[in-house]
PDB file of C-alpha atoms in Angstrom:
ATOM      1  CA  ALA A   1       8.952  44.845  29.521  1.00 64.00           C
ATOM      2  CA  GLN A   2      10.148  45.192  25.972  1.00 73.00           C
ATOM      3  CA  SER A   3       7.986  44.119  23.096  1.00 86.00           C
ATOM      4  CA  VAL A   4       8.623  43.294  19.459  1.00 92.00           C
ATOM      5  CA  SER A   5       5.997  43.958  16.805  1.00 93.00           C
ATOM      6  CA  GLN A   6       5.834  42.419  13.382  1.00 94.00           C
ATOM      7  CA  HIS A   7       2.898  44.141  11.772  1.00 86.00           C
ATOM      8  CA  ASN A   8       2.665  41.988   8.649  1.00 85.00           C
ATOM      9  CA  HIS A   9       1.400  38.592   9.735  1.00 89.00           C
ATOM     10  CA  HIS A  10       0.866  37.206   6.241  1.00 94.00           C
ATOM     11  CA  VAL A  11       2.482  38.372   3.031  1.00 96.00           C
ATOM     12  CA  ILE A  12       1.861  36.919  -0.408  1.00 97.00           C
ATOM     13  CA  LEU A  13       4.097  37.906  -3.314  1.00 97.00           C
ATOM     14  CA  SER A  14       4.922  36.803  -6.806  1.00 97.00           C
ATOM     15  CA  GLU A  15       8.452  35.833  -7.736  1.00 96.00           C
ATOM     16  CA  ALA A  16      10.720  38.804  -8.503  1.00 96.00           C
ATOM     17  CA  ALA A  17       8.649  41.157  -6.352  1.00 97.00           C
ATOM     18  CA  SER A  18      10.414  43.203  -3.710  1.00 97.00           C
ATOM     19  CA  LEU A  19       9.972  42.390  -0.054  1.00 97.00           C
ATOM     20  CA  GLU A  20       9.948  44.492   3.072  1.00 97.00           C
ATOM     21  CA  LEU A  21       8.917  43.046   6.427  1.00 97.00           C
ATOM     22  CA  GLY A  22       8.479  45.376   9.356  1.00 96.00           C
ATOM     23  CA  CYS A  23       9.913  44.932  12.839  1.00 96.00           C
ATOM     24  CA  ASN A  24       9.536  47.464  15.629  1.00 96.00           C
ATOM     25  CA  TYR A  25      10.584  47.201  19.246  1.00 93.00           C
ATOM     26  CA  SER A  26       9.841  49.165  22.364  1.00 90.00           C
ATOM     27  CA  TYR A  27      13.172  49.359  24.231  1.00 80.00           C
ATOM     28  CA  GLY A  28      15.009  52.679  24.286  1.00 75.00           C
ATOM     29  CA  GLY A  29      18.511  51.498  25.167  1.00 81.00           C
ATOM     30  CA  THR A  30      21.186  49.513  23.372  1.00 84.00           C
ATOM     31  CA  VAL A  31      19.801  46.609  21.367  1.00 87.00           C
ATOM     32  CA  ASN A  32      21.016  43.624  19.412  1.00 89.00           C
ATOM     33  CA  LEU A  33      18.691  42.713  16.561  1.00 93.00           C
ATOM     34  CA  PHE A  34      18.134  39.492  14.680  1.00 94.00           C
ATOM     35  CA  TRP A  35      16.095  38.092  11.834  1.00 96.00           C
ATOM     36  CA  TYR A  36      15.516  34.350  11.742  1.00 96.00           C
ATOM     37  CA  VAL A  37      13.888  32.277   9.022  1.00 96.00           C
ATOM     38  CA  GLN A  38      11.960  29.054   9.403  1.00 93.00           C
ATOM     39  CA  TYR A  39      11.426  27.109   6.188  1.00 94.00           C
ATOM     40  CA  PRO A  40       8.438  24.744   6.125  1.00 91.00           C
ATOM     41  CA  GLY A  41       9.003  21.853   8.495  1.00 86.00           C
ATOM     42  CA  GLN A  42      12.401  23.068   9.606  1.00 88.00           C
ATOM     43  CA  HIS A  43      13.906  24.808  12.600  1.00 87.00           C
ATOM     44  CA  LEU A  44      14.810  28.466  12.860  1.00 92.00           C
ATOM     45  CA  GLN A  45      18.013  29.652  11.222  1.00 93.00           C
ATOM     46  CA  LEU A  46      19.736  33.003  11.442  1.00 93.00           C
ATOM     47  CA  LEU A  47      19.320  35.298   8.427  1.00 95.00           C
ATOM     48  CA  LEU A  48      21.236  38.278   9.764  1.00 94.00           C
ATOM     49  CA  LYS A  49      22.046  40.161  12.918  1.00 92.00           C
ATOM     50  CA  TYR A  50      22.962  43.657  14.035  1.00 92.00           C
ATOM     51  CA  PHE A  51      25.213  44.252  16.989  1.00 87.00           C
ATOM     52  CA  SER A  52      26.875  47.615  16.328  1.00 85.00           C
ATOM     53  CA  GLY A  53      28.392  49.683  13.532  1.00 89.00           C
ATOM     54  CA  ASP A  54      26.899  50.031  10.066  1.00 93.00           C
ATOM     55  CA  PRO A  55      23.115  50.073  10.480  1.00 94.00           C
ATOM     56  CA  LEU A  56      22.643  48.396   7.095  1.00 96.00           C
ATOM     57  CA  VAL A  57      23.250  44.713   7.606  1.00 95.00           C
ATOM     58  CA  LYS A  58      23.561  42.145   4.851  1.00 95.00           C
ATOM     59  CA  GLY A  59      22.653  38.541   5.471  1.00 93.00           C
ATOM     60  CA  ILE A  60      22.412  35.286   3.622  1.00 92.00           C
ATOM     61  CA  LYS A  61      20.421  34.673   0.435  1.00 94.00           C
ATOM     62  CA  GLY A  62      20.328  38.337  -0.580  1.00 95.00           C
ATOM     63  CA  PHE A  63      18.492  39.590   2.489  1.00 97.00           C
ATOM     64  CA  GLU A  64      19.369  42.832   4.216  1.00 97.00           C
ATOM     65  CA  ALA A  65      17.990  44.851   7.100  1.00 97.00           C
ATOM     66  CA  GLU A  66      18.350  48.426   8.227  1.00 96.00           C
ATOM     67  CA  PHE A  67      18.483  49.496  11.848  1.00 95.00           C
ATOM     68  CA  ILE A  68      16.845  52.900  12.276  1.00 95.00           C
ATOM     69  CA  LYS A  69      17.324  53.843  15.911  1.00 92.00           C
ATOM     70  CA  SER A  70      15.039  56.871  15.805  1.00 92.00           C
ATOM     71  CA  LYS A  71      12.177  54.713  14.560  1.00 93.00           C
ATOM     72  CA  PHE A  72      12.954  51.705  16.771  1.00 94.00           C
ATOM     73  CA  SER A  73      12.840  49.611  13.631  1.00 96.00           C
ATOM     74  CA  PHE A  74      14.792  46.818  11.971  1.00 97.00           C
ATOM     75  CA  ASN A  75      12.988  46.073   8.713  1.00 97.00           C
ATOM     76  CA  LEU A  76      13.973  43.141   6.535  1.00 97.00           C
ATOM     77  CA  ARG A  77      14.298  43.633   2.785  1.00 97.00           C
ATOM     78  CA  LYS A  78      15.005  41.684  -0.344  1.00 97.00           C
ATOM     79  CA  PRO A  79      14.887  43.291  -3.801  1.00 97.00           C
ATOM     80  CA  SER A  80      13.641  40.216  -5.660  1.00 97.00           C
ATOM     81  CA  VAL A  81      12.079  37.237  -3.891  1.00 97.00           C
ATOM     82  CA  GLN A  82      12.151  33.655  -5.079  1.00 97.00           C
ATOM     83  CA  TRP A  83       9.724  30.795  -4.548  1.00 96.00           C
ATOM     84  CA  SER A  84      12.293  29.248  -2.192  1.00 96.00           C
ATOM     85  CA  ASP A  85      11.916  32.250   0.141  1.00 97.00           C
ATOM     86  CA  THR A  86       8.527  30.916   1.201  1.00 97.00           C
ATOM     87  CA  ALA A  87       8.945  30.645   4.963  1.00 96.00           C
ATOM     88  CA  GLU A  88       8.127  32.202   8.299  1.00 95.00           C
ATOM     89  CA  TYR A  89      10.298  35.137   9.359  1.00 96.00           C
ATOM     90  CA  PHE A  90      10.924  36.141  12.941  1.00 95.00           C
ATOM     91  CA  CYS A  91      12.421  39.316  14.304  1.00 95.00           C
ATOM     92  CA  ALA A  92      14.151  39.119  17.705  1.00 93.00           C
ATOM     93  CA  VAL A  93      15.541  41.824  19.958  1.00 91.00           C
ATOM     94  CA  ARG A  94      17.969  41.549  22.824  1.00 87.00           C
ATOM     95  CA  THR A  95      18.455  44.519  25.113  1.00 81.00           C
ATOM     96  CA  SER A  96      21.495  45.644  27.031  1.00 71.00           C
ATOM     97  CA  GLY A  97      19.687  45.518  30.358  1.00 65.00           C
ATOM     98  CA  GLY A  98      17.964  42.708  32.172  1.00 60.00           C
ATOM     99  CA  SER A  99      18.528  39.041  31.458  1.00 64.00           C
ATOM    100  CA  TYR A 100      19.984  39.364  27.935  1.00 72.00           C
ATOM    101  CA  ILE A 101      17.302  36.973  26.726  1.00 82.00           C
ATOM    102  CA  PRO A 102      15.965  37.829  23.269  1.00 87.00           C
ATOM    103  CA  THR A 103      12.307  38.609  22.729  1.00 89.00           C
ATOM    104  CA  PHE A 104      10.726  37.311  19.534  1.00 92.00           C
ATOM    105  CA  GLY A 105       8.029  38.842  17.413  1.00 92.00           C
ATOM    106  CA  ARG A 106       4.997  36.810  16.367  1.00 91.00           C
ATOM    107  CA  GLY A 107       6.433  36.106  12.971  1.00 93.00           C
ATOM    108  CA  THR A 108       5.462  36.870   9.382  1.00 95.00           C
ATOM    109  CA  SER A 109       4.389  34.122   7.048  1.00 95.00           C
ATOM    110  CA  LEU A 110       5.654  34.778   3.512  1.00 97.00           C
ATOM    111  CA  ILE A 111       4.284  32.889   0.534  1.00 97.00           C
ATOM    112  CA  VAL A 112       5.943  33.438  -2.826  1.00 97.00           C
ATOM    113  CA  HIS A 113       4.052  32.283  -5.886  1.00 95.00           C
ATOM    114  CA  PRO A 114       6.147  31.073  -8.832  1.00 89.00           C
TER     115      PRO A 114
ATOM    116  CA  ASN B  20      29.366  19.322  15.303  1.00 73.00           C
ATOM    117  CA  ALA B  21      25.803  18.053  15.526  1.00 81.00           C
ATOM    118  CA  GLY B  22      24.652  21.401  16.932  1.00 92.00           C
ATOM    119  CA  VAL B  23      21.437  21.189  18.932  1.00 96.00           C
ATOM    120  CA  THR B  24      19.658  17.852  18.940  1.00 96.00           C
ATOM    121  CA  GLN B  25      16.199  17.091  20.287  1.00 97.00           C
ATOM    122  CA  THR B  26      14.362  13.866  20.924  1.00 96.00           C
ATOM    123  CA  PRO B  27      11.757  12.706  20.233  1.00 96.00           C
ATOM    124  CA  LYS B  28      10.659  14.324  16.961  1.00 95.00           C
ATOM    125  CA  PHE B  29       6.995  13.480  17.516  1.00 95.00           C
ATOM    126  CA  ARG B  30       4.986  12.342  20.488  1.00 96.00           C
ATOM    127  CA  ILE B  31       1.335  11.811  21.323  1.00 97.00           C
ATOM    128  CA  LEU B  32       0.399  11.884  25.003  1.00 96.00           C
ATOM    129  CA  LYS B  33      -2.820  11.240  26.843  1.00 97.00           C
ATOM    130  CA  ILE B  34      -4.072  13.832  29.302  1.00 97.00           C
ATOM    131  CA  GLY B  35      -2.309  13.412  32.627  1.00 96.00           C
ATOM    132  CA  GLN B  36       0.690  11.542  31.276  1.00 97.00           C
ATOM    133  CA  SER B  37       4.196  12.824  31.796  1.00 96.00           C
ATOM    134  CA  MET B  38       7.233  12.948  29.561  1.00 96.00           C
ATOM    135  CA  THR B  39      10.655  14.492  29.157  1.00 97.00           C
ATOM    136  CA  LEU B  40      11.797  16.270  26.027  1.00 98.00           C
ATOM    137  CA  GLN B  41      15.528  15.870  25.599  1.00 98.00           C
ATOM    138  CA  CYS B  42      17.864  18.576  24.339  1.00 98.00           C
ATOM    139  CA  THR B  43      21.627  18.340  23.876  1.00 98.00           C
ATOM    140  CA  GLN B  44      24.134  20.753  22.381  1.00 97.00           C
ATOM    141  CA  ASP B  45      27.780  20.105  21.563  1.00 95.00           C
ATOM    142  CA  MET B  46      28.945  23.694  21.070  1.00 92.00           C
ATOM    143  CA  ASN B  47      29.826  24.323  24.732  1.00 92.00           C
ATOM    144  CA  HIS B  48      27.278  27.121  24.862  1.00 92.00           C
ATOM    145  CA  ASN B  49      26.444  28.464  28.277  1.00 91.00           C
ATOM    146  CA  TYR B  50      22.916  29.668  27.462  1.00 92.00           C
ATOM    147  CA  MET B  51      20.128  27.225  26.667  1.00 95.00           C
ATOM    148  CA  TYR B  52      16.423  27.855  26.092  1.00 96.00           C
ATOM    149  CA  TRP B  53      13.107  26.099  25.649  1.00 97.00           C
ATOM    150  CA  TYR B  54      10.406  27.651  23.475  1.00 96.00           C
ATOM    151  CA  ARG B  55       6.990  26.574  22.378  1.00 96.00           C
ATOM    152  CA  GLN B  56       5.630  27.610  19.014  1.00 92.00           C
ATOM    153  CA  ASP B  57       1.906  27.805  18.413  1.00 90.00           C
ATOM    154  CA  PRO B  58       0.436  28.788  15.028  1.00 82.00           C
ATOM    155  CA  GLY B  59       0.423  32.551  14.545  1.00 79.00           C
ATOM    156  CA  MET B  60       1.796  33.151  18.033  1.00 83.00           C
ATOM    157  CA  GLY B  61       5.522  33.140  17.407  1.00 85.00           C
ATOM    158  CA  LEU B  62       7.903  31.727  19.971  1.00 90.00           C
ATOM    159  CA  LYS B  63       7.126  31.796  23.668  1.00 92.00           C
ATOM    160  CA  LEU B  64       9.979  31.260  26.116  1.00 94.00           C
ATOM    161  CA  ILE B  65       9.251  28.537  28.656  1.00 97.00           C
ATOM    162  CA  TYR B  66      12.509  28.296  30.614  1.00 97.00           C
ATOM    163  CA  TYR B  67      16.104  29.232  30.102  1.00 95.00           C
ATOM    164  CA  SER B  68      19.455  28.510  31.673  1.00 94.00           C
ATOM    165  CA  VAL B  69      22.596  30.623  31.812  1.00 90.00           C
ATOM    166  CA  GLY B  70      24.818  27.739  32.845  1.00 92.00           C
ATOM    167  CA  ALA B  71      24.924  24.370  34.552  1.00 94.00           C
ATOM    168  CA  GLY B  72      22.916  24.406  37.756  1.00 95.00           C
ATOM    169  CA  ILE B  73      21.115  27.660  36.931  1.00 95.00           C
ATOM    170  CA  THR B  74      17.620  27.847  35.457  1.00 96.00           C
ATOM    171  CA  ASP B  75      14.973  30.530  35.312  1.00 94.00           C
ATOM    172  CA  LYS B  76      11.392  30.914  34.209  1.00 95.00           C
ATOM    173  CA  GLY B  77      10.446  32.466  30.938  1.00 93.00           C
ATOM    174  CA  GLU B  78       7.123  33.814  29.766  1.00 91.00           C
ATOM    175  CA  VAL B  79       5.058  30.587  29.970  1.00 95.00           C
ATOM    176  CA  PRO B  80       6.598  28.224  32.583  1.00 96.00           C
ATOM    177  CA  ASN B  81       3.420  26.770  34.093  1.00 96.00           C
ATOM    178  CA  GLY B  82       3.124  23.019  33.641  1.00 96.00           C
ATOM    179  CA  TYR B  83       6.819  22.546  32.864  1.00 97.00           C
ATOM    180  CA  ASN B  84      10.041  21.911  34.719  1.00 97.00           C
ATOM    181  CA  VAL B  85      13.675  21.930  33.676  1.00 98.00           C
ATOM    182  CA  SER B  86      17.062  20.987  35.001  1.00 96.00           C
ATOM    183  CA  ARG B  87      20.600  21.751  33.867  1.00 97.00           C
ATOM    184  CA  SER B  88      23.043  19.366  35.470  1.00 96.00           C
ATOM    185  CA  THR B  89      25.585  19.617  32.644  1.00 97.00           C
ATOM    186  CA  THR B  90      26.539  22.239  30.073  1.00 96.00           C
ATOM    187  CA  GLU B  91      25.361  20.002  27.254  1.00 97.00           C
ATOM    188  CA  ASP B  92      21.907  18.874  28.393  1.00 98.00           C
ATOM    189  CA  PHE B  93      18.729  20.795  29.145  1.00 98.00           C
ATOM    190  CA  PRO B  94      15.713  18.473  29.447  1.00 98.00           C
ATOM    191  CA  LEU B  95      12.159  19.790  29.657  1.00 98.00           C
ATOM    192  CA  ARG B  96       9.698  17.880  31.815  1.00 97.00           C
ATOM    193  CA  LEU B  97       5.917  17.844  31.443  1.00 96.00           C
ATOM    194  CA  GLU B  98       4.407  16.340  34.592  1.00 90.00           C
ATOM    195  CA  LEU B  99       0.661  16.253  33.891  1.00 94.00           C
ATOM    196  CA  ALA B 100       0.084  16.760  30.196  1.00 95.00           C
ATOM    197  CA  ALA B 101      -2.874  18.925  29.205  1.00 96.00           C
ATOM    198  CA  PRO B 102      -4.346  19.643  25.743  1.00 96.00           C
ATOM    199  CA  SER B 103      -3.110  23.246  26.073  1.00 95.00           C
ATOM    200  CA  GLN B 104       0.430  21.880  25.884  1.00 96.00           C
ATOM    201  CA  THR B 105      -0.090  20.640  22.343  1.00 96.00           C
ATOM    202  CA  SER B 106       2.587  22.557  20.467  1.00 96.00           C
ATOM    203  CA  VAL B 107       5.932  22.385  18.754  1.00 94.00           C
ATOM    204  CA  TYR B 108       8.803  22.682  21.205  1.00 96.00           C
ATOM    205  CA  PHE B 109      12.174  24.100  20.228  1.00 95.00           C
ATOM    206  CA  CYS B 110      15.353  23.977  22.219  1.00 97.00           C
ATOM    207  CA  ALA B 111      18.068  26.525  21.487  1.00 95.00           C
ATOM    208  CA  SER B 112      21.513  27.450  22.718  1.00 94.00           C
ATOM    209  CA  SER B 113      23.801  30.437  22.447  1.00 91.00           C
ATOM    210  CA  ASP B 114      27.121  31.726  23.620  1.00 85.00           C
ATOM    211  CA  TRP B 115      27.452  35.083  25.309  1.00 73.00           C
ATOM    212  CA  ASP B 116      29.976  37.547  26.494  1.00 65.00           C
ATOM    213  CA  ARG B 117      29.710  41.245  27.198  1.00 57.00           C
ATOM    214  CA  SER B 118      31.518  42.371  24.057  1.00 56.00           C
ATOM    215  CA  SER B 119      29.437  40.495  21.551  1.00 58.00           C
ATOM    216  CA  TYR B 120      26.417  38.349  21.361  1.00 65.00           C
ATOM    217  CA  ASN B 121      26.073  35.352  19.176  1.00 73.00           C
ATOM    218  CA  GLU B 122      22.849  34.172  17.686  1.00 84.00           C
ATOM    219  CA  GLN B 123      20.758  31.332  18.992  1.00 90.00           C
ATOM    220  CA  PHE B 124      21.093  27.899  17.414  1.00 92.00           C
ATOM    221  CA  PHE B 125      17.868  25.955  17.301  1.00 95.00           C
ATOM    222  CA  GLY B 126      17.145  22.263  17.398  1.00 95.00           C
ATOM    223  CA  PRO B 127      14.801  20.555  14.919  1.00 93.00           C
ATOM    224  CA  GLY B 128      11.825  20.639  17.282  1.00 94.00           C
ATOM    225  CA  THR B 129       9.495  18.169  18.974  1.00 95.00           C
ATOM    226  CA  ARG B 130       5.882  18.079  17.833  1.00 95.00           C
ATOM    227  CA  LEU B 131       3.749  17.152  20.847  1.00 96.00           C
ATOM    228  CA  THR B 132       0.049  16.349  20.772  1.00 96.00           C
ATOM    229  CA  VAL B 133      -1.940  15.851  23.968  1.00 96.00           C
ATOM    230  CA  LEU B 134      -5.275  14.105  23.537  1.00 94.00           C
TER     231      LEU B 134
END
């Protein structure tokens, strides 16, 4: 069974710092990749997704992610975080085989201090 | 479009009680899902459905049941509530075809406490 690892469980940054959250998966075939964000007390919303094509994907609110197939990774980045980016971030992977149901990572809690 | 709606928002149950968490989507999505979210544990898939009349177990189905009689509705049933079922429950839906895959749309969640 595939697995999704988010190695940073808790990240604390100051405003204007750069952000990189790691996401690695275990499946060797074709994948669709997603990053979701969950602001405090809210439901999950899509930040960005990769299906095919350019491995550098840009999402909402200045976030981007790069798919590196050789490293089985899909890290999320933002050059300068804001206090309003405080949230939980989830990576999800859907594979080309099996049930097409995405698998979620455990999430990374990001706190940005003003 | 309202998207994905869930009721109730909060509920407290006593051990052994039963309840149904309601989920409705108005996007005509064929896939629907139920997840539970526990602190630091991410999202665990309970059940999913690929269309009306079709359901399948996810990672943590024990203690739950689902049905999918219509495209829009996907209720989750807890028959004998246990403290281990204290969690936040999210319903989601998505569309799917072989050439592309759209993201999941999540409901606002139901916070359930079993005492």
